[in-house]
Amino acid sequence: MTQTAHGVEFTQQLTETPKSADERAAILANPGFGNYFTDHTAVVDYSVDTKGEGGWHDPRIEAYGPISLDPSAAVLHYGQEIFEGLKAYRHADGSIWTFRPEANAARLNNSARRLALPELPAEYFLSAIRELVSVDQEWVPSGDGEALYLRPFMIATEAFLGVRAAREVSFRVIASPAGNYFGGELKPISIWISREYARAGRGGTGNAKCGGNYAASLIAQQEAEANGCQQVLFLDQFNDDAVEELGGMNVFFVMKDGSMVTPALSGTILEGVTRSSVIQVARDMGREVTERKITVDEWRDGVASGEIAEVFACGTAAVITPIGVLRDANNTIGSADAVAGETTMAIRGQLLGIQTGTVEDTHGWLTRLV
Ligand SMILES: *Cc1c(COP(=O)(O)O)cnc(C)c1O
């Protein structure tokens, strides 16, 4: 494989029908989340050779468009799929940066091991992102809270119905301009406690970022919406109703003394890059952060007594979102007209500032793409 000083070389077969500048401007005026995609996609294929050895090959940038898959492709039947999510940010001087991509590359491989998919060398991951953002750089928005959301994913493409790890796999990256995830203003959200459904179990895939976890969470998300809540909270029902996380975000508690608590990684929680960055940023701000078990009972009692001052959720897509209310069929914890807490806002401001280049990046978290 060709490797240059900048990583892996991707061949380019650019689209003959890119969106016009006007079409793009219309999309970027109100992108929402996950609605629109850029003109290109990055692709790297993998196959096992006759000696049983696997190799990644044909790294390329091609036109964004439908994928041709055999109807017997393993991903369509056995769900052998993993993904990642990160963002490209445009700084004030026009340069484009991404945040901790090595962490996403490492997590992709962690997920790959769990789903019996091949690991992707980090330089392929980084080069795929760099090349895609480079050809589609006009798509990186510059408005407040806006970014180009990058979605790397890996699917089992082998045409074979037998049950085993696929021998043909494809890694791809698509990109979608993103506005503010929950709309413009930062209004605390309400959360529904899922009592009936779990998203993950001991020994399962909870700490892998795979589509199957999301498929398992959708019915609980529907239940949340039917009960007037925006997101669902998953508990470990076999461990005193310990708080795990939301369908796609980790959770933090700010205590009245200013210290913070987040559920300890237990194998059933996805380790967010935002989660680990929040822990670091909070410590940099002089706060004590503890990773430990925290139950729904402690949440309820803590909000009632004032011991818990703020609760927020975090993830790449929405960054940091205050949680106002926690509900189940019998109880409502917190208040629907809560406002975002001071600590929540301070940490959000610090993290967004680092990502968008207005706060000094003391940890070397940013990688320049363009
Ligand atoms: C992706 C994800 C998160 C957040 O991870 P980030 O790296 O912070 O975006 C949290 N929980 C689940 C289940 C996820 O899939």
GROMACS .gro file of C-alpha atoms and ligand atoms in nm:
model
  385
    1MET     CA    1   0.000   0.000   0.000
    2THR     CA    2   0.125   0.343  -0.086
    3GLN     CA    3   0.204   0.549   0.217
    4THR     CA    4   0.321   0.906   0.200
    5ALA     CA    5   0.437   1.139   0.470
    6HIS     CA    6   0.072   1.227   0.512
    7GLY     CA    7  -0.041   0.867   0.553
    8VAL     CA    8  -0.213   0.637   0.308
    9GLU     CA    9  -0.268   0.760  -0.045
   10PHE     CA   10  -0.629   0.751  -0.164
   11THR     CA   11  -0.700   0.745  -0.536
   12GLN     CA   12  -0.965   0.993  -0.643
   13GLN     CA   13  -1.256   0.935  -0.878
   14LEU     CA   14  -1.442   1.259  -0.823
   15THR     CA   15  -1.811   1.302  -0.900
   16GLU     CA   16  -1.911   1.461  -1.228
   17THR     CA   17  -2.225   1.601  -1.068
   18PRO     CA   18  -2.127   1.781  -0.748
   19LYS     CA   19  -2.387   2.007  -0.589
   20SER     CA   20  -2.364   2.362  -0.723
   21ALA     CA   21  -2.244   2.640  -0.493
   22ASP     CA   22  -2.606   2.762  -0.472
   23GLU     CA   23  -2.746   2.420  -0.384
   24ARG     CA   24  -2.479   2.377  -0.119
   25ALA     CA   25  -2.544   2.722   0.024
   26ALA     CA   26  -2.916   2.642   0.052
   27ILE     CA   27  -2.836   2.321   0.244
   28LEU     CA   28  -2.580   2.488   0.470
   29ALA     CA   29  -2.832   2.762   0.557
   30ASN     CA   30  -3.027   2.504   0.759
   31PRO     CA   31  -2.857   2.166   0.764
   32GLY     CA   32  -3.031   2.011   1.068
   33PHE     CA   33  -2.870   1.680   1.161
   34GLY     CA   34  -2.809   1.383   0.930
   35ASN     CA   35  -3.025   1.510   0.645
   36TYR     CA   36  -2.769   1.595   0.378
   37PHE     CA   37  -2.443   1.442   0.263
   38THR     CA   38  -2.141   1.580   0.086
   39ASP     CA   39  -2.044   1.498  -0.273
   40HIS     CA   40  -1.796   1.220  -0.193
   41THR     CA   41  -1.724   0.920   0.024
   42ALA     CA   42  -1.400   0.749   0.131
   43VAL     CA   43  -1.378   0.372   0.085
   44VAL     CA   44  -1.125   0.103   0.179
   45ASP     CA   45  -1.200  -0.265   0.111
   46TYR     CA   46  -1.077  -0.571   0.294
   47SER     CA   47  -1.060  -0.932   0.192
   48VAL     CA   48  -0.898  -1.249   0.317
   49ASP     CA   49  -0.660  -1.399   0.062
   50THR     CA   50  -0.610  -1.767  -0.022
   51LYS     CA   51  -0.360  -1.804   0.261
   52GLY     CA   52  -0.626  -1.688   0.504
   53GLU     CA   53  -0.451  -1.355   0.554
   54GLY     CA   54  -0.646  -1.038   0.542
   55GLY     CA   55  -0.558  -0.713   0.377
   56TRP     CA   56  -0.698  -0.367   0.333
   57HIS     CA   57  -0.682  -0.246  -0.026
   58ASP     CA   58  -0.802   0.009  -0.283
   59PRO     CA   59  -0.827   0.318  -0.062
   60ARG     CA   60  -1.022   0.565  -0.269
   61ILE     CA   61  -1.242   0.872  -0.277
   62GLU     CA   62  -1.547   0.827  -0.496
   63ALA     CA   63  -1.884   0.991  -0.563
   64TYR     CA   64  -2.135   0.973  -0.280
   65GLY     CA   65  -2.413   0.736  -0.380
   66PRO     CA   66  -2.590   0.404  -0.325
   67ILE     CA   67  -2.376   0.099  -0.240
   68SER     CA   68  -2.415  -0.215  -0.447
   69LEU     CA   69  -2.441  -0.517  -0.217
   70ASP     CA   70  -2.528  -0.878  -0.283
   71PRO     CA   71  -2.862  -0.957  -0.113
   72SER     CA   72  -2.684  -1.230   0.084
   73ALA     CA   73  -2.423  -0.985   0.222
   74ALA     CA   74  -2.357  -1.075   0.587
   75VAL     CA   75  -2.433  -0.725   0.718
   76LEU     CA   76  -2.792  -0.755   0.593
   77HIS     CA   77  -2.855  -1.075   0.786
   78TYR     CA   78  -2.632  -1.090   1.090
   79GLY     CA   79  -2.572  -0.723   1.156
   80GLN     CA   80  -2.193  -0.733   1.141
   81GLU     CA   81  -2.153  -0.354   1.142
   82ILE     CA   82  -1.973  -0.092   1.351
   83PHE     CA   83  -1.946   0.283   1.325
   84GLU     CA   84  -1.788   0.597   1.460
   85GLY     CA   85  -1.886   0.962   1.488
   86LEU     CA   86  -1.664   1.270   1.498
   87LYS     CA   87  -1.671   1.622   1.362
   88ALA     CA   88  -1.466   1.860   1.149
   89TYR     CA   89  -1.472   2.220   1.271
   90ARG     CA   90  -1.396   2.533   1.074
   91HIS     CA   91  -1.185   2.779   1.271
   92ALA     CA   92  -1.201   3.156   1.234
   93ASP     CA   93  -0.903   3.163   0.993
   94GLY     CA   94  -1.078   2.915   0.761
   95SER     CA   95  -0.861   2.615   0.858
   96ILE     CA   96  -1.041   2.287   0.932
   97TRP     CA   97  -0.969   2.068   1.233
   98THR     CA   98  -1.094   1.751   1.396
   99PHE     CA   99  -1.101   1.648   1.761
  100ARG     CA  100  -0.916   1.345   1.902
  101PRO     CA  101  -0.948   1.128   1.588
  102GLU     CA  102  -0.693   0.878   1.727
  103ALA     CA  103  -0.945   0.802   2.002
  104ASN     CA  104  -1.213   0.725   1.743
  105ALA     CA  105  -0.969   0.512   1.541
  106ALA     CA  106  -0.881   0.314   1.854
  107ARG     CA  107  -1.245   0.273   1.951
  108LEU     CA  108  -1.334   0.155   1.599
  109ASN     CA  109  -1.080  -0.123   1.642
  110ASN     CA  110  -1.214  -0.207   1.984
  111SER     CA  111  -1.559  -0.242   1.826
  112ALA     CA  112  -1.409  -0.437   1.534
  113ARG     CA  113  -1.258  -0.696   1.770
  114ARG     CA  114  -1.591  -0.745   1.947
  115LEU     CA  115  -1.786  -0.783   1.621
  116ALA     CA  116  -1.521  -1.012   1.465
  117LEU     CA  117  -1.441  -0.752   1.199
  118PRO     CA  118  -1.084  -0.678   1.087
  119GLU     CA  119  -0.898  -0.396   1.259
  120LEU     CA  120  -0.823  -0.095   1.045
  121PRO     CA  121  -0.474   0.058   1.086
  122ALA     CA  122  -0.515   0.405   1.235
  123GLU     CA  123  -0.338   0.570   0.938
  124TYR     CA  124  -0.617   0.449   0.707
  125PHE     CA  125  -0.878   0.594   0.940
  126LEU     CA  126  -0.701   0.928   0.963
  127SER     CA  127  -0.618   0.947   0.593
  128ALA     CA  128  -0.976   0.861   0.493
  129ILE     CA  129  -1.103   1.151   0.702
  130ARG     CA  130  -0.835   1.390   0.583
  131GLU     CA  131  -0.888   1.308   0.215
  132LEU     CA  132  -1.267   1.323   0.233
  133VAL     CA  133  -1.274   1.652   0.421
  134SER     CA  134  -1.014   1.790   0.184
  135VAL     CA  135  -1.218   1.721  -0.133
  136ASP     CA  136  -1.544   1.827   0.034
  137GLN     CA  137  -1.403   2.119   0.237
  138GLU     CA  138  -1.661   2.364   0.103
  139TRP     CA  139  -1.917   2.161   0.298
  140VAL     CA  140  -1.770   2.243   0.640
  141PRO     CA  141  -2.007   2.504   0.784
  142SER     CA  142  -1.879   2.801   0.982
  143GLY     CA  143  -2.184   2.903   1.185
  144ASP     CA  144  -2.206   2.891   1.563
  145GLY     CA  145  -2.241   2.531   1.686
  146GLU     CA  146  -2.212   2.397   1.331
  147ALA     CA  147  -1.967   2.138   1.204
  148LEU     CA  148  -1.925   1.868   0.942
  149TYR     CA  149  -2.029   1.543   1.109
  150LEU     CA  150  -1.813   1.249   0.996
  151ARG     CA  151  -1.951   0.898   1.002
  152PRO     CA  152  -1.693   0.623   0.951
  153PHE     CA  153  -1.844   0.273   0.938
  154MET     CA  154  -1.747  -0.084   0.860
  155ILE     CA  155  -1.977  -0.347   0.710
  156ALA     CA  156  -1.948  -0.717   0.627
  157THR     CA  157  -2.002  -0.731   0.251
  158GLU     CA  158  -1.928  -1.097   0.184
  159ALA     CA  159  -2.207  -1.279  -0.005
  160PHE     CA  160  -2.252  -1.583   0.218
  161LEU     CA  161  -2.534  -1.697   0.447
  162GLY     CA  162  -2.331  -1.929   0.665
  163VAL     CA  163  -2.280  -1.799   1.016
  164ARG     CA  164  -1.920  -1.691   1.064
  165ALA     CA  165  -1.715  -1.374   1.049
  166ALA     CA  166  -1.727  -1.235   0.696
  167ARG     CA  167  -1.412  -1.249   0.483
  168GLU     CA  168  -1.502  -0.943   0.279
  169VAL     CA  169  -1.554  -0.612   0.449
  170SER     CA  170  -1.580  -0.249   0.351
  171PHE     CA  171  -1.480   0.058   0.553
  172ARG     CA  172  -1.638   0.385   0.448
  173VAL     CA  173  -1.666   0.743   0.563
  174ILE     CA  174  -1.956   0.971   0.480
  175ALA     CA  175  -1.994   1.333   0.588
  176SER     CA  176  -2.299   1.539   0.676
  177PRO     CA  177  -2.315   1.910   0.755
  178ALA     CA  178  -2.468   1.952   1.100
  179GLY     CA  179  -2.638   2.240   1.273
  180ASN     CA  180  -2.718   2.253   1.641
  181TYR     CA  181  -2.836   1.902   1.734
  182PHE     CA  182  -3.139   1.985   1.950
  183GLY     CA  183  -3.215   2.311   1.769
  184GLY     CA  184  -3.072   2.653   1.846
  185GLU     CA  185  -3.120   2.716   2.215
  186LEU     CA  186  -2.983   2.496   2.492
  187LYS     CA  187  -3.300   2.387   2.665
  188PRO     CA  188  -3.279   2.108   2.922
  189ILE     CA  189  -3.423   1.783   2.790
  190SER     CA  190  -3.648   1.532   2.961
  191ILE     CA  191  -3.544   1.172   2.996
  192TRP     CA  192  -3.757   0.858   3.024
  193ILE     CA  193  -3.633   0.568   3.237
  194SER     CA  194  -3.656   0.244   3.045
  195ARG     CA  195  -3.776  -0.017   3.296
  196GLU     CA  196  -3.853  -0.288   3.046
  197TYR     CA  197  -3.568  -0.272   2.797
  198ALA     CA  198  -3.191  -0.281   2.823
  199ARG     CA  199  -2.952  -0.172   2.546
  200ALA     CA  200  -2.669  -0.393   2.666
  201GLY     CA  201  -2.597  -0.684   2.897
  202ARG     CA  202  -2.295  -0.843   3.062
  203GLY     CA  203  -2.066  -0.988   2.797
  204GLY     CA  204  -2.272  -0.826   2.521
  205THR     CA  205  -2.182  -0.546   2.284
  206GLY     CA  206  -2.261  -0.245   2.505
  207ASN     CA  207  -1.905  -0.112   2.491
  208ALA     CA  208  -1.880  -0.156   2.115
  209LYS     CA  209  -2.022   0.110   1.885
  210CYS     CA  210  -2.240  -0.109   1.665
  211GLY     CA  211  -2.567  -0.060   1.485
  212GLY     CA  212  -2.721  -0.353   1.673
  213ASN     CA  213  -2.711  -0.160   2.000
  214TYR     CA  214  -2.905   0.119   1.837
  215ALA     CA  215  -3.158  -0.124   1.687
  216ALA     CA  216  -3.214  -0.260   2.038
  217SER     CA  217  -3.263   0.090   2.181
  218LEU     CA  218  -3.524   0.220   1.934
  219ILE     CA  219  -3.830   0.067   2.099
  220ALA     CA  220  -3.730   0.226   2.430
  221GLN     CA  221  -3.675   0.557   2.251
  222GLN     CA  222  -4.027   0.528   2.106
  223GLU     CA  223  -4.163   0.462   2.456
  224ALA     CA  224  -3.982   0.774   2.578
  225GLU     CA  225  -4.134   0.986   2.303
  226ALA     CA  226  -4.481   0.841   2.366
  227ASN     CA  227  -4.436   0.963   2.724
  228GLY     CA  228  -4.336   1.311   2.620
  229CYS     CA  229  -3.961   1.267   2.675
  230GLN     CA  230  -3.684   1.333   2.422
  231GLN     CA  231  -3.438   1.064   2.525
  232VAL     CA  232  -3.427   0.736   2.713
  233LEU     CA  233  -3.207   0.637   3.009
  234PHE     CA  234  -3.089   0.278   3.035
  235LEU     CA  235  -3.029   0.115   3.374
  236ASP     CA  236  -2.855  -0.201   3.484
  237GLN     CA  237  -3.159  -0.377   3.628
  238PHE     CA  238  -2.941  -0.650   3.772
  239ASN     CA  239  -2.722  -0.406   3.963
  240ASP     CA  240  -2.955  -0.196   4.183
  241ASP     CA  241  -3.076   0.007   3.885
  242ALA     CA  242  -2.732   0.159   3.831
  243VAL     CA  243  -2.743   0.440   3.575
  244GLU     CA  244  -2.575   0.341   3.249
  245GLU     CA  245  -2.631   0.596   2.973
  246LEU     CA  246  -2.875   0.731   2.717
  247GLY     CA  247  -2.922   0.564   2.377
  248GLY     CA  248  -2.622   0.751   2.240
  249MET     CA  249  -2.488   0.979   2.514
  250ASN     CA  250  -2.307   0.941   2.846
  251VAL     CA  251  -2.431   1.105   3.167
  252PHE     CA  252  -2.268   1.333   3.427
  253PHE     CA  253  -2.384   1.459   3.767
  254VAL     CA  254  -2.261   1.782   3.922
  255MET     CA  255  -2.278   1.765   4.301
  256LYS     CA  256  -2.353   2.064   4.522
  257ASP     CA  257  -1.985   2.089   4.629
  258GLY     CA  258  -1.885   2.124   4.262
  259SER     CA  259  -1.742   1.773   4.227
  260MET     CA  260  -1.869   1.552   3.948
  261VAL     CA  261  -1.972   1.190   3.909
  262THR     CA  262  -2.017   0.976   3.599
  263PRO     CA  263  -2.109   0.606   3.586
  264ALA     CA  264  -1.798   0.385   3.589
  265LEU     CA  265  -1.732   0.191   3.268
  266SER     CA  266  -1.871  -0.151   3.336
  267GLY     CA  267  -1.859  -0.322   2.999
  268THR     CA  268  -2.218  -0.224   2.923
  269ILE     CA  269  -2.144   0.147   2.874
  270LEU     CA  270  -1.995   0.296   2.558
  271GLU     CA  271  -1.684   0.498   2.640
  272GLY     CA  272  -1.751   0.833   2.479
  273VAL     CA  273  -1.467   1.050   2.356
  274THR     CA  274  -1.674   1.342   2.486
  275ARG     CA  275  -1.706   1.165   2.823
  276SER     CA  276  -1.330   1.128   2.862
  277SER     CA  277  -1.276   1.487   2.742
  278VAL     CA  278  -1.531   1.621   2.992
  279ILE     CA  279  -1.352   1.435   3.272
  280GLN     CA  280  -1.022   1.596   3.168
  281VAL     CA  281  -1.164   1.946   3.115
  282ALA     CA  282  -1.341   1.934   3.453
  283ARG     CA  283  -1.019   1.825   3.625
  284ASP     CA  284  -0.832   2.103   3.444
  285MET     CA  285  -1.087   2.341   3.595
  286GLY     CA  286  -0.992   2.208   3.939
  287ARG     CA  287  -1.292   1.984   3.989
  288GLU     CA  288  -1.288   1.638   4.136
  289VAL     CA  289  -1.441   1.381   3.900
  290THR     CA  290  -1.529   1.031   4.019
  291GLU     CA  291  -1.622   0.736   3.801
  292ARG     CA  292  -1.841   0.514   4.014
  293LYS     CA  293  -2.172   0.336   4.036
  294ILE     CA  294  -2.465   0.574   4.077
  295THR     CA  295  -2.820   0.443   4.107
  296VAL     CA  296  -3.153   0.593   4.010
  297ASP     CA  297  -3.241   0.606   4.381
  298GLU     CA  298  -2.932   0.823   4.446
  299TRP     CA  299  -3.033   1.045   4.154
  300ARG     CA  300  -3.387   1.090   4.293
  301ASP     CA  301  -3.274   1.147   4.653
  302GLY     CA  302  -2.986   1.371   4.543
  303VAL     CA  303  -3.209   1.601   4.338
  304ALA     CA  304  -3.465   1.612   4.625
  305SER     CA  305  -3.203   1.700   4.888
  306GLY     CA  306  -3.004   1.935   4.667
  307GLU     CA  307  -2.695   1.711   4.684
  308ILE     CA  308  -2.711   1.679   4.305
  309ALA     CA  309  -2.711   2.026   4.151
  310GLU     CA  310  -2.695   1.957   3.776
  311VAL     CA  311  -2.721   1.663   3.540
  312PHE     CA  312  -2.610   1.660   3.178
  313ALA     CA  313  -2.563   1.422   2.887
  314CYS     CA  314  -2.272   1.433   2.645
  315GLY     CA  315  -2.173   1.298   2.305
  316THR     CA  316  -2.016   1.419   1.981
  317ALA     CA  317  -2.343   1.497   1.803
  318ALA     CA  318  -2.506   1.714   2.072
  319VAL     CA  319  -2.184   1.798   2.263
  320ILE     CA  320  -2.333   1.870   2.608
  321THR     CA  321  -2.703   1.878   2.679
  322PRO     CA  322  -2.853   1.964   3.017
  323ILE     CA  323  -3.105   1.716   3.159
  324GLY     CA  324  -3.401   1.884   3.326
  325VAL     CA  325  -3.637   1.599   3.409
  326LEU     CA  326  -3.609   1.225   3.468
  327ARG     CA  327  -3.938   1.034   3.453
  328ASP     CA  328  -4.090   0.691   3.471
  329ALA     CA  329  -4.453   0.576   3.506
  330ASN     CA  330  -4.465   0.670   3.875
  331ASN     CA  331  -4.211   0.943   3.939
  332THR     CA  332  -4.087   1.272   3.803
  333ILE     CA  333  -3.744   1.387   3.920
  334GLY     CA  334  -3.646   1.749   3.855
  335SER     CA  335  -3.847   2.022   3.692
  336ALA     CA  336  -3.959   2.078   3.333
  337ASP     CA  337  -3.871   2.448   3.347
  338ALA     CA  338  -3.518   2.395   3.477
  339VAL     CA  339  -3.251   2.607   3.312
  340ALA     CA  340  -2.906   2.486   3.208
  341GLY     CA  341  -2.674   2.483   3.510
  342GLU     CA  342  -2.364   2.698   3.547
  343THR     CA  343  -2.118   2.409   3.554
  344THR     CA  344  -2.284   2.241   3.257
  345MET     CA  345  -2.251   2.565   3.060
  346ALA     CA  346  -1.892   2.627   3.172
  347ILE     CA  347  -1.775   2.281   3.066
  348ARG     CA  348  -1.967   2.303   2.741
  349GLY     CA  349  -1.811   2.641   2.666
  350GLN     CA  350  -1.462   2.514   2.740
  351LEU     CA  351  -1.499   2.200   2.527
  352LEU     CA  352  -1.662   2.380   2.233
  353GLY     CA  353  -1.396   2.650   2.263
  354ILE     CA  354  -1.117   2.394   2.227
  355GLN     CA  355  -1.292   2.229   1.932
  356THR     CA  356  -1.357   2.554   1.750
  357GLY     CA  357  -1.018   2.707   1.823
  358THR     CA  358  -1.115   2.986   2.064
  359VAL     CA  359  -0.971   2.815   2.375
  360GLU     CA  360  -0.612   2.689   2.390
  361ASP     CA  361  -0.577   2.317   2.315
  362THR     CA  362  -0.339   2.221   2.596
  363HIS     CA  363  -0.380   1.846   2.546
  364GLY     CA  364  -0.301   1.828   2.174
  365TRP     CA  365  -0.654   1.711   2.100
  366LEU     CA  366  -0.688   1.889   1.766
  367THR     CA  367  -0.565   1.755   1.432
  368ARG     CA  368  -0.555   1.988   1.134
  369LEU     CA  369  -0.727   1.845   0.826
  370VAL     CA  370  -0.718   2.135   0.579
  371LIG     C1  371  -2.126   0.725   2.035
  371LIG     C2  372  -2.191   0.698   2.167
  371LIG     C3  373  -2.172   0.780   2.279
  371LIG     C4  374  -2.092   0.908   2.276
  371LIG     O1  375  -1.962   0.890   2.233
  371LIG     P1  376  -1.878   1.015   2.182
  371LIG     O2  377  -1.749   0.957   2.143
  371LIG     O3  378  -1.869   1.109   2.294
  371LIG     O4  379  -1.955   1.073   2.068
  371LIG     C5  380  -2.231   0.742   2.398
  371LIG     N1  381  -2.308   0.632   2.406
  371LIG     C6  382  -2.331   0.553   2.300
  371LIG     C7  383  -2.417   0.434   2.316
  371LIG     C8  384  -2.273   0.583   2.177
  371LIG     O5  385  -2.297   0.503   2.073
   0.00000   0.00000   0.00000
